[in-house]
Amino acid sequence: MTVIFLKYKHRIKNGELNFPVSLPGNLKRSKEPKIPELAEMEVIRHFDRLARKNYSVDFGFYPLGSCTMKYNPRLNEELASLEGFISLHPLQPEETCQGILKLAKKLEEFLCLISGLDAVTLQPAAGAHGELTGMLIVRKYHTEKGNPRKYVLIPDSAHGTNPASVTLAGYETVEIKSNEEGLVDIEDLKSKISEEVAAFMITNPNTLGLFESNIKKIADLLHEKDILLYMDGANLNALLGITRPGDAGVDILHFNLHKTFSTPHGAGGPGSGPLGVKKHLEKYLPVPRIVEKDGTLRLSYDFPHSIGKVHTFYGHPSVWVRAFAYILRIGKENLREIAEFSILNANYLRKKLEKFFENPYPHRPSMHEFVLSAENIKKKYGVRALDIAKRLLDYNFHAPTMYFPLIVKEALMIEPTETESIETLDEFAEVVEKIINEIKENPEIVKNAPHNTPCKRLNEAKANRELDVRYNFNE
Ligand SMILES: *Cc1c(COP(=O)(O)O)cnc(C)c1O
């Protein structure tokens, strides 16, 4: 009840809640809405049928590169639905929610330990939001030094959210080329470093699934000119317990809790994109921050250099609970195995699939994902990466990520994750081989795929261009 009273404080008159509130006449409907009248059973069948049309990690293999669609242990769900967590309200007095604050504080500490950074905020709602928060910190840091600077450098293999965040924070993106090995071209980087560059935004392992082994050298080059090194930590899966970005000179990094630390995600949420920084940037982190005062945890706004708030409340606690449970259950000693198995699985599957496609960057072993090119298939048979992805759906596999990173033609980006068994990976490779044989014998089958799914080939852009999610009562 405390919760409701706080939220509707302004509605309390003489100690009574003044409900229901009546709407002014001009806002009321003149006619009853035409809501479908159905029995409970019909409703249940309708939704159950709809659910069966869906694809999910719980149903089958989801090799969607960059997204880390690993299995999410049910234990996390159970803990996130504990009564104490689900009945929390963001306006609750701090004394009444010490549990979640303690969990949050501890999770911040875990993330510091894992990343080698000194302070973490859990406020950003997802990875891209973490990036924007990071870029606002970059701006504040340079502004306080007298010049916000103009440019942020980004490799040509970067995720689309990187330049978007840079732009939103008021910077201009300057692209850095990748070399033949698929890593940052150091000469190109050197030629673009100047006093007007605010930060370099790098992803490591990069989106080709390759480890940027020059990361320390890059950090040193940048720091000579007081340029901050931002790392997109979406691929942290591959580094857990093996190496720490902070030790390599990274100043700012976002985590994707929903990817690395397991929360069911996709189709828009939920997510959580905590941001970690080195000591010299801590004072800029968004408020409120969790601080301990006289044995009680409090949300403090007393950080005069802070960039301010980036979220209405404090972030997405239900995702924190899942990540916290996941880390605790795996244990500090075993986190490394997540990375090792994700790397092993990626390299295993890469070797199997390299027989069928081109590998534009074959020189180095992969980390947790790899990118192949179907350009050879397109040239010889006129069948595209998109067609192959669609045909995979007919065989009950989710499609890989396609046409990203942009530097690879007809890209197929595959991330098996550490939770898939060798049997599943073998089965996937066999199905790919089957599809390659179909292409040789009768390419039309693949070009017109999918054949077995509830919807056939959709217009890829229409739903975005003409978004309409209303139920039309009058139709
Ligand atoms: C997923 C991802 C992002 C964006 O993260 P969201 O949580 O989806 O906002 C950024 N960079 C890379 C490399 C990613 O894989």
mmCIF file of C-alpha atoms and ligand atoms in Angstrom, residues 66 126-128 131 159 161-162 203 207 232 234 256 258-259, ligand 1:
data_model
loop_
_atom_site.group_PDB
_atom_site.id
_atom_site.type_symbol
_atom_site.label_atom_id
_atom_site.label_comp_id
_atom_site.label_asym_id
_atom_site.label_seq_id
_atom_site.Cartn_x
_atom_site.Cartn_y
_atom_site.Cartn_z
ATOM 1 C CA SER A 66 26.275 -10.050 -32.442
ATOM 2 C CA ALA A 126 20.317 -1.090 -23.127
ATOM 3 C CA GLY A 127 23.630 -1.176 -24.951
ATOM 4 C CA ALA A 128 22.880 1.723 -27.272
ATOM 5 C CA GLU A 131 26.862 4.239 -25.625
ATOM 6 C CA HIS A 159 27.683 -1.705 -35.119
ATOM 7 C CA THR A 161 24.347 2.099 -32.923
ATOM 8 C CA ASN A 162 27.919 3.454 -32.502
ATOM 9 C CA THR A 203 34.407 -3.015 -30.294
ATOM 10 C CA THR A 207 32.141 -7.406 -35.214
ATOM 11 C CA ASP A 232 31.535 -1.298 -26.991
ATOM 12 C CA ALA A 234 28.534 -6.159 -26.458
ATOM 13 C CA ASN A 256 24.927 -5.630 -22.415
ATOM 14 C CA HIS A 258 20.900 -9.088 -21.581
ATOM 15 C CA LYS A 259 23.535 -10.561 -23.900
HETATM 16 C C1 LIG B 1 23.786 -5.456 -29.528
HETATM 17 C C2 LIG B 1 24.892 -4.547 -29.848
HETATM 18 C C3 LIG B 1 24.800 -3.169 -29.582
HETATM 19 C C4 LIG B 1 23.529 -2.506 -29.084
HETATM 20 O O1 LIG B 1 23.081 -3.011 -27.892
HETATM 21 P P1 LIG B 1 21.509 -2.969 -27.497
HETATM 22 O O2 LIG B 1 21.505 -3.551 -26.133
HETATM 23 O O3 LIG B 1 20.801 -3.792 -28.516
HETATM 24 O O4 LIG B 1 21.100 -1.536 -27.532
HETATM 25 C C5 LIG B 1 25.911 -2.384 -29.830
HETATM 26 N N1 LIG B 1 27.028 -2.904 -30.340
HETATM 27 C C6 LIG B 1 27.152 -4.223 -30.624
HETATM 28 C C7 LIG B 1 28.444 -4.752 -31.183
HETATM 29 C C8 LIG B 1 26.074 -5.083 -30.402
HETATM 30 O O5 LIG B 1 26.190 -6.383 -30.690
#
